[in-house]
Coordinates of C-alpha atoms and ligand atoms in Angstrom, one line a residue:
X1 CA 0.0 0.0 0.0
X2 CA 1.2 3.8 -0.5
X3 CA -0.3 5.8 2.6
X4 CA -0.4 9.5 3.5
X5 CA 0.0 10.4 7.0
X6 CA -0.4 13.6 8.0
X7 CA 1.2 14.8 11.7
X8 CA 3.8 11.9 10.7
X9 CA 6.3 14.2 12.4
X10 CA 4.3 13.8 15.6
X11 CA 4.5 11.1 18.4
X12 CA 1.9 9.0 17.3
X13 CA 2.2 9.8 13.3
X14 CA 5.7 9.3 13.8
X15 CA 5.3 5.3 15.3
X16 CA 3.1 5.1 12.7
X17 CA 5.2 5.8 9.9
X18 CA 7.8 2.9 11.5
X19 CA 5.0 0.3 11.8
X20 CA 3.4 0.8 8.1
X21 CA 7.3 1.0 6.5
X22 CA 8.0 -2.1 8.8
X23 CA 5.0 -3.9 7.0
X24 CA 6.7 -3.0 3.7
X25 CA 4.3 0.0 2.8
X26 CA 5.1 2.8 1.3
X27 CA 5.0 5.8 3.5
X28 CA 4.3 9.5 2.6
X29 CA 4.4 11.6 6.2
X30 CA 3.2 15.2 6.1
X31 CA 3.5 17.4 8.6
X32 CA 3.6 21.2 9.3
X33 CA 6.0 20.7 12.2
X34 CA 3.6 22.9 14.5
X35 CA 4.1 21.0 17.6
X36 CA 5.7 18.0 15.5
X37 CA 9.3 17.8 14.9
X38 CA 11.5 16.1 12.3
X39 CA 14.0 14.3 15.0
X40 CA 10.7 11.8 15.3
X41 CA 11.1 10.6 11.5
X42 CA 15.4 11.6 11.1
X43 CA 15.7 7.6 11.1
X44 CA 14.1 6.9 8.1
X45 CA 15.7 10.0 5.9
X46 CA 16.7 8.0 2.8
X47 CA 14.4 5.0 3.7
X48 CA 13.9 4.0 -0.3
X49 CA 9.9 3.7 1.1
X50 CA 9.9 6.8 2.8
X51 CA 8.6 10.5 2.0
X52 CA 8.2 13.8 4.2
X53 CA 6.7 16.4 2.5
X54 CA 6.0 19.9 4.6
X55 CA 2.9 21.2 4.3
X56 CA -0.1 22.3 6.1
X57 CA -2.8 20.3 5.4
X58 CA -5.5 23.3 6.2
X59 CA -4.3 23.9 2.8
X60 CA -5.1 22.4 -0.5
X61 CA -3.0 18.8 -0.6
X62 CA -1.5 17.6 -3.7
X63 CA 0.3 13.9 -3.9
X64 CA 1.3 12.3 -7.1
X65 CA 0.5 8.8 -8.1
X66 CA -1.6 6.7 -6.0
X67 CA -2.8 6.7 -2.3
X68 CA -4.6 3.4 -1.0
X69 CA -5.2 5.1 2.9
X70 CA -5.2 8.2 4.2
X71 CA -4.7 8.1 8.3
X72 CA -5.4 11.5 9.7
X73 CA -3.3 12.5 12.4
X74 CA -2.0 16.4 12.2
X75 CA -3.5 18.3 14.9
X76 CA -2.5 19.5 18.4
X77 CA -2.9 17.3 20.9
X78 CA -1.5 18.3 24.3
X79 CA -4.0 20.7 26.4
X80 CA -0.7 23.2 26.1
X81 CA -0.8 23.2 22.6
X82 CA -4.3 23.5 21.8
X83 CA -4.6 26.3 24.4
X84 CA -1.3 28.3 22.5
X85 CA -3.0 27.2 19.0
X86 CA -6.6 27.6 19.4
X87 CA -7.6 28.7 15.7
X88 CA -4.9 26.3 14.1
X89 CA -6.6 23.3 16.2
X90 CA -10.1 24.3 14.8
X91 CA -8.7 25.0 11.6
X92 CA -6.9 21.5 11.2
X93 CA -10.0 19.8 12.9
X94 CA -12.2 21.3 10.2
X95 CA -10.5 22.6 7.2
X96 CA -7.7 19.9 7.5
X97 CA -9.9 17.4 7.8
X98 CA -12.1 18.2 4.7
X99 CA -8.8 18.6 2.7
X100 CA -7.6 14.8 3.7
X101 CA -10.9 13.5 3.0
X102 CA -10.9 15.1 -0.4
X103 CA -7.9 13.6 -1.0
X104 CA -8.8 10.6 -0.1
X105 CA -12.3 10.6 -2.4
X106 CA -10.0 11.6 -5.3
X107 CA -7.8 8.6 -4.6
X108 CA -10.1 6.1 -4.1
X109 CA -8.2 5.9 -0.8
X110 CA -9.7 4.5 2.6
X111 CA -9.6 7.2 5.3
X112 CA -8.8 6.7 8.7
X113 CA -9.0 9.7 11.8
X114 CA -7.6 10.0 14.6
X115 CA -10.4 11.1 17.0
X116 CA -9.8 11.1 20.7
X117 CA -11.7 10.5 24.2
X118 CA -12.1 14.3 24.5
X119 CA -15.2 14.1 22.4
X120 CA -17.0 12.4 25.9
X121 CA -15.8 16.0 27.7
X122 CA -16.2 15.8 31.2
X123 CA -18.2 12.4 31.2
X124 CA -21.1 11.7 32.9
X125 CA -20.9 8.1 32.1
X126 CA -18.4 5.6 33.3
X127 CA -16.7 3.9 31.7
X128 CA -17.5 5.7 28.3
X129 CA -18.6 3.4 25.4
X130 CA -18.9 4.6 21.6
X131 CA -22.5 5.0 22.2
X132 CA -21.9 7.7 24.5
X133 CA -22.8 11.1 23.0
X134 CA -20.4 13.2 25.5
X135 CA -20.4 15.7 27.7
X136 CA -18.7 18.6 26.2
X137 CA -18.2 22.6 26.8
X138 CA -18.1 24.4 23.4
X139 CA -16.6 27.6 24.9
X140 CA -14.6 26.4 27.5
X141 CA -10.9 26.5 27.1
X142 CA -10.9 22.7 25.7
X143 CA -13.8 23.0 23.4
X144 CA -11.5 24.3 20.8
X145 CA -10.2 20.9 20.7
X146 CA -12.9 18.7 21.4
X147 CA -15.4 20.3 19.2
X148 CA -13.1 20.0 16.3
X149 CA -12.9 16.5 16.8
X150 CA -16.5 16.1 17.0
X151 CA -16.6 18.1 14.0
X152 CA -13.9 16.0 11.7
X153 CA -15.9 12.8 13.3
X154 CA -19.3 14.5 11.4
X155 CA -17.2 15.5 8.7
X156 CA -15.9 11.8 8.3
X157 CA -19.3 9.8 8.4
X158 CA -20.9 12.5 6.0
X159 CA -18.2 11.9 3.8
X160 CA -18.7 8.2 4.3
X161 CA -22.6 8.1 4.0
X162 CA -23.0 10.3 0.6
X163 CA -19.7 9.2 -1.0
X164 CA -19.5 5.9 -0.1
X165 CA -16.2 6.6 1.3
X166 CA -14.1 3.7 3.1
X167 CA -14.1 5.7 6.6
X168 CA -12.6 4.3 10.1
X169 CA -12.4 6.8 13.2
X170 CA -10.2 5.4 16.7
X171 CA -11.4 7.4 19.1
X172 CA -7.6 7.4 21.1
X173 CA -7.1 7.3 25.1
X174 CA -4.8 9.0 26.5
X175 CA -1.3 7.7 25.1
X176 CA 2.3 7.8 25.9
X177 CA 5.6 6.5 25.1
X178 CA 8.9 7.4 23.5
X179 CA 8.7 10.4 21.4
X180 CA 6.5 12.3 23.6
X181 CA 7.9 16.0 23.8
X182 CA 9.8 16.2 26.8
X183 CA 7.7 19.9 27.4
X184 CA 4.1 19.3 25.8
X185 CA 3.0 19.8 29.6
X186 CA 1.1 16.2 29.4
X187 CA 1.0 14.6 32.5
X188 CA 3.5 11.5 31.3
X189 CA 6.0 14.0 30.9
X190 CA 6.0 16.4 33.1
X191 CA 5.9 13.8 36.0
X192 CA 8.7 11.5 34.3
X193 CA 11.3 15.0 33.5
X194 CA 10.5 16.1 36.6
X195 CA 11.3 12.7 38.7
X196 CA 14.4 12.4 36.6
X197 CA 15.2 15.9 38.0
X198 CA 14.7 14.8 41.8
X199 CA 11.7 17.8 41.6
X200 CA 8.6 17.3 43.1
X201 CA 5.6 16.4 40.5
X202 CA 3.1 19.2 40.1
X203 CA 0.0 17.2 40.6
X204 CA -2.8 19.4 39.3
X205 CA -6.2 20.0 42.1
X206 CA -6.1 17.3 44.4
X207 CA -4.7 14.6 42.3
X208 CA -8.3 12.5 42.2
X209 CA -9.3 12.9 38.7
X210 CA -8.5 9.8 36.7
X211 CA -7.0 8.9 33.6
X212 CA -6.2 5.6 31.6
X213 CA -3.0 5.1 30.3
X214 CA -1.6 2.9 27.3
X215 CA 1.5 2.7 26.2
X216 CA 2.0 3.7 22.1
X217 CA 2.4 0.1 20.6
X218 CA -0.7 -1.1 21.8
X219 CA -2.3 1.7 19.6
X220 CA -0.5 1.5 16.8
X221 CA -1.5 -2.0 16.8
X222 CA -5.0 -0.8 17.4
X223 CA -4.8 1.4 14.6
X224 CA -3.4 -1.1 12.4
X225 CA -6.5 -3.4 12.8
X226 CA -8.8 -0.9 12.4
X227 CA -7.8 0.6 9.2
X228 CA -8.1 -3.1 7.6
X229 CA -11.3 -4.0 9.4
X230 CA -14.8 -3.2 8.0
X231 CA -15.6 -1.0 10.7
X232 CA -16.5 2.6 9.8
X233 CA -18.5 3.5 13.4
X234 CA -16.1 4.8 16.3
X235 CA -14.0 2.2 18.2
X236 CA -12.4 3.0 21.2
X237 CA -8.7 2.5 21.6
X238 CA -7.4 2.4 25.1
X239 CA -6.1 0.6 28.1
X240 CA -9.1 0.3 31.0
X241 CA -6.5 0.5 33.5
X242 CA -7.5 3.6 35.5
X243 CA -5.5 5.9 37.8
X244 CA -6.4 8.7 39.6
X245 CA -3.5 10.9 38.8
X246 CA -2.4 11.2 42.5
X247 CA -1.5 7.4 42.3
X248 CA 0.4 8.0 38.8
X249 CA 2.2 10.4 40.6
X250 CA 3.3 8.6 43.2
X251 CA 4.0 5.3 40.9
X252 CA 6.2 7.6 39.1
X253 CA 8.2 8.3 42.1
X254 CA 8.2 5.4 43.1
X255 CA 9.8 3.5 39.6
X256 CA 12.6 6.7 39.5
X257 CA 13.5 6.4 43.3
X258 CA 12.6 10.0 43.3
X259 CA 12.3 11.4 46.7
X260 CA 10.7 14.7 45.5
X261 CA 7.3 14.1 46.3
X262 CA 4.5 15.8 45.3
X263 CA 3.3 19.1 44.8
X264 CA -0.3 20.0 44.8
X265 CA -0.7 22.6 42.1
X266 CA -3.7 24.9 40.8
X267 CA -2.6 25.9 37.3
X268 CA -5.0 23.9 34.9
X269 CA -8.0 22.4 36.6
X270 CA -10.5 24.2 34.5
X271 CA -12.4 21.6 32.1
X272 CA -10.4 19.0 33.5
X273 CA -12.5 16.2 32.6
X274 CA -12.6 14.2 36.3
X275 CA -12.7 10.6 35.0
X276 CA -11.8 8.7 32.1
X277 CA -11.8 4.9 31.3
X278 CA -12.5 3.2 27.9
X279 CA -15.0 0.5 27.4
X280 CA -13.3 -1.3 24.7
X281 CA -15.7 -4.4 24.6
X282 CA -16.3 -3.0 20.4
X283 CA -11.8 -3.1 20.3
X284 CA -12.3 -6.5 21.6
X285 CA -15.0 -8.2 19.5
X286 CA -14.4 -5.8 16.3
X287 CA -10.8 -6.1 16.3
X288 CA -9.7 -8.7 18.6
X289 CA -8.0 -6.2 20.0
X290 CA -6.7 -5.5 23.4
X291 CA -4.1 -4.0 25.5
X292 CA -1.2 -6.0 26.2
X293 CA 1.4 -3.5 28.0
X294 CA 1.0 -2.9 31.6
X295 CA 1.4 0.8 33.1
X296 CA 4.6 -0.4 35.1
X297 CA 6.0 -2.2 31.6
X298 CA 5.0 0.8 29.5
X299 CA 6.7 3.0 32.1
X300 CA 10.0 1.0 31.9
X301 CA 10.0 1.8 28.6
X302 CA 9.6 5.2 28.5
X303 CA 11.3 6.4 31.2
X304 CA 15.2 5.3 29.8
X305 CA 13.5 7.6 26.5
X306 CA 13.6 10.2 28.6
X307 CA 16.3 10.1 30.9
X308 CA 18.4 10.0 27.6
X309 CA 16.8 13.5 26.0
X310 CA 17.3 14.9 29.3
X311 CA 21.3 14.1 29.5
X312 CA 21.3 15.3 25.2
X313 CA 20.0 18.7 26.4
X314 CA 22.6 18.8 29.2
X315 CA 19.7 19.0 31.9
X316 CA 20.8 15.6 33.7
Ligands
NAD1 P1 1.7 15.6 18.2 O1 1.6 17.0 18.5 O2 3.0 14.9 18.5 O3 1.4 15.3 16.7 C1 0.5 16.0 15.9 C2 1.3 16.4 14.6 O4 0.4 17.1 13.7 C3 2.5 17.3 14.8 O5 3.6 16.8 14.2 C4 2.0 18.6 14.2 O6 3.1 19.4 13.7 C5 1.1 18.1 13.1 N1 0.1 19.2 12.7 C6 -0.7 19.9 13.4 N2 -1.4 20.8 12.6 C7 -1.0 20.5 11.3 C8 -1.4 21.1 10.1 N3 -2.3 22.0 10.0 N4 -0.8 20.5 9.0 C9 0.1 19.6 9.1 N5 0.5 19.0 10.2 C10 0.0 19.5 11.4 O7 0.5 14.8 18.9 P2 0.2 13.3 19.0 O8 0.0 12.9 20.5 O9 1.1 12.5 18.2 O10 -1.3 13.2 18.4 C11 -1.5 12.8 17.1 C12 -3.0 12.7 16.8 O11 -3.6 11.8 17.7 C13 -3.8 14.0 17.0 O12 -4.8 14.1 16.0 C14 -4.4 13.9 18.4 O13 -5.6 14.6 18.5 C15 -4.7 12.4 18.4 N6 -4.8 11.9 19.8 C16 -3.6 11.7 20.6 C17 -3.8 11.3 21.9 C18 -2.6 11.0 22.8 O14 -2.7 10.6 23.9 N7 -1.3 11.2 22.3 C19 -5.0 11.0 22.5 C20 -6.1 11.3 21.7 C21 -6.0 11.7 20.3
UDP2 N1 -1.8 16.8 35.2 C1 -1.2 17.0 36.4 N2 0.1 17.5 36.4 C2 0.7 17.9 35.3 C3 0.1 17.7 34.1 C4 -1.2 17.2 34.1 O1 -1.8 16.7 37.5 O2 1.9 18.3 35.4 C5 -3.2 16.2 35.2 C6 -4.2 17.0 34.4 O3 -4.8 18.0 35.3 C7 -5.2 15.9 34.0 C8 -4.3 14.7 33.8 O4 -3.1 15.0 34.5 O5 -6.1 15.7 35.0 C9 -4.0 14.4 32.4 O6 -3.5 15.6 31.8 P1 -2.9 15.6 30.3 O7 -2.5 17.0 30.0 O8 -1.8 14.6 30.2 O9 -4.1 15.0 29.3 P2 -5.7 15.2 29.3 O10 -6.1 13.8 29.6 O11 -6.1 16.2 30.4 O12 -5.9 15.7 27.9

């Protein structure tokens, strides 16, 4: 297959580009570097398979020859980001969205977005199932975000209903792994440079909302099925694990022998959604898909990731 992904300069986009080249597809990553960065995909410069094209895709895209998938990726994704880039958010949720799907129509391409838990807000129902409408803030300082999700999610099933377009939509949980920017003010992150640091970890409100971690290959694998499966509804990618973010503090700590401790911050609890935990029982019988890495083996992983960009920068 010849694929497009766009944000393939990102975290995710980025693992994405290595799994797809690694099943011996040919890969064509765009990206407008806004919060992505080039370092993700420097491996595979002169990979005979591989293609980075810059390009901001809330602008007319042109790729020669043929596409057989289109995987939708470019867009902010860390609460910092979306807050600094409020219009370029809506306008790559919207407008960069509609570009990607005309693409893919004028392919013949399958489609695939990446949609997110965000588009459940500040859920009222636990754990949150595909069927769930939401519970979402237009105005408040995450609707820029979620509603241009919910948006390209409209977008992508209008698309798919009068076209007849091959349409797939992951709705993603939060996700972490290598690759992550060491200052994208995620809560993987900030707790992981700041252990590494011996600093205390800024745990935001009292630490009792919760949050369900999974570590980046289980995704990607997640992904993988999906685009290949006939599914063209939402499915849920996540790991049901669930944390309240006072306890991921403290397993932090606890796995990087920090002796910081905690500190109990008040910088970001507006919109903070208070719970989150998939119900991947569609993953499961769609997909036969389910988690497989464990928060401590995910964090074992990670953690060496960052120790090492934390000695590159000279800050270890
Ligand atoms: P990221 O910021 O690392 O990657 C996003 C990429 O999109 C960046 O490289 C950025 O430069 C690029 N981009 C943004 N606007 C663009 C534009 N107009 N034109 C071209 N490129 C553009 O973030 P990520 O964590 O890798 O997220 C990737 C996707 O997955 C996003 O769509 C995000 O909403 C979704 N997602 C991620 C998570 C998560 O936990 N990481 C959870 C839910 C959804
Ligand atoms: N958080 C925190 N300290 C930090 C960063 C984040 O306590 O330094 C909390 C944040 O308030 C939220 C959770 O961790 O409840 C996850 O935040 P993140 O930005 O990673 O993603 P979100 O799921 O909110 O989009």
């Amino acid at each position: 297959m010849r694929v497009l992904i766009t944000g393939g300069a990102g975290f995710l986009g980025s693992h994405l580009c290595d799994r797809f080249l690694a099943e011996g597809h040919t890969v064509i990553a765009m990206d407008n570097l806004i919060t992505g960065n080039t370092d993700n995909v420097a491996h595979l410069a002169g990979h005979e398979r591989f293609m980075f094209i810059h390009h901001d895709v809330t602008n007319y895209i042109f790729i020669e020859g043929k596409l057989d998938a289109v995987l939708h990726l470019a867009s902010p994704a860390s609460p910092i980001d979306y807050l600094e880039y409020p219009i370029q958010t809506l306008k790559v949720g919207a407008l960069g969205t509609h570009k990607a799907l005309g693409l893919a129509r004028d392919k013949g391409a399958r489609f695939l977005l990446a949609s997110t838990s965000e588009v459940y807000g500040d859920p009222q129902v636990h754990p949150q199932s595909e069927s769930y409408y939401g519970h979402v803030n237009p105005i408040g300082p995450r609707g820029v975000y979620d509603e241009a999700k919910r948006y390209a999610e409209s977008l992508v099933m209008a698309y798919h209903r009068s076209h007849g377009l091959e349409t797939r939509i992951v709705r993603i949980f939060n996700t972490y792994g290598p690759r992550m920017r060491l200052r994208d003010g995620r809560v993987v992150p900030n707790f992981i440079s700041q252990a590494l640091r011996g600093e205390p970890l800024t745990v935001y409100g009292d630490g009792a909302q919760t949050r369900s971690f999974q570590y980046v290959d289980d995704l990607i694998e997640g992904i993988y099925r999906l685009l290949f499966s006939n599914e063209a509804e939402p499915v849920n990618i996540g790991n049901p694990g669930e944390f309240t973010i006072l306890a991921f503090a403290e397993l932090v700590n606890q796995m990087t022998n920090n002796a910081g401790g905690i500190r109990y911050v008040d910088s970001r609890t507006l919109d903070d959604p208070q719970v989150r935990r998939p119900d991947i029982s569609k993953a499961k019988r769609v997909l036969d898909w389910q988690p497989t890495i464990t928060l401590e083996d995910g964090l074992q992983r990670t953690i060496p990731w960052f120790r090492a960009e934390l000695q590159k920068r000279g800050e270890l």
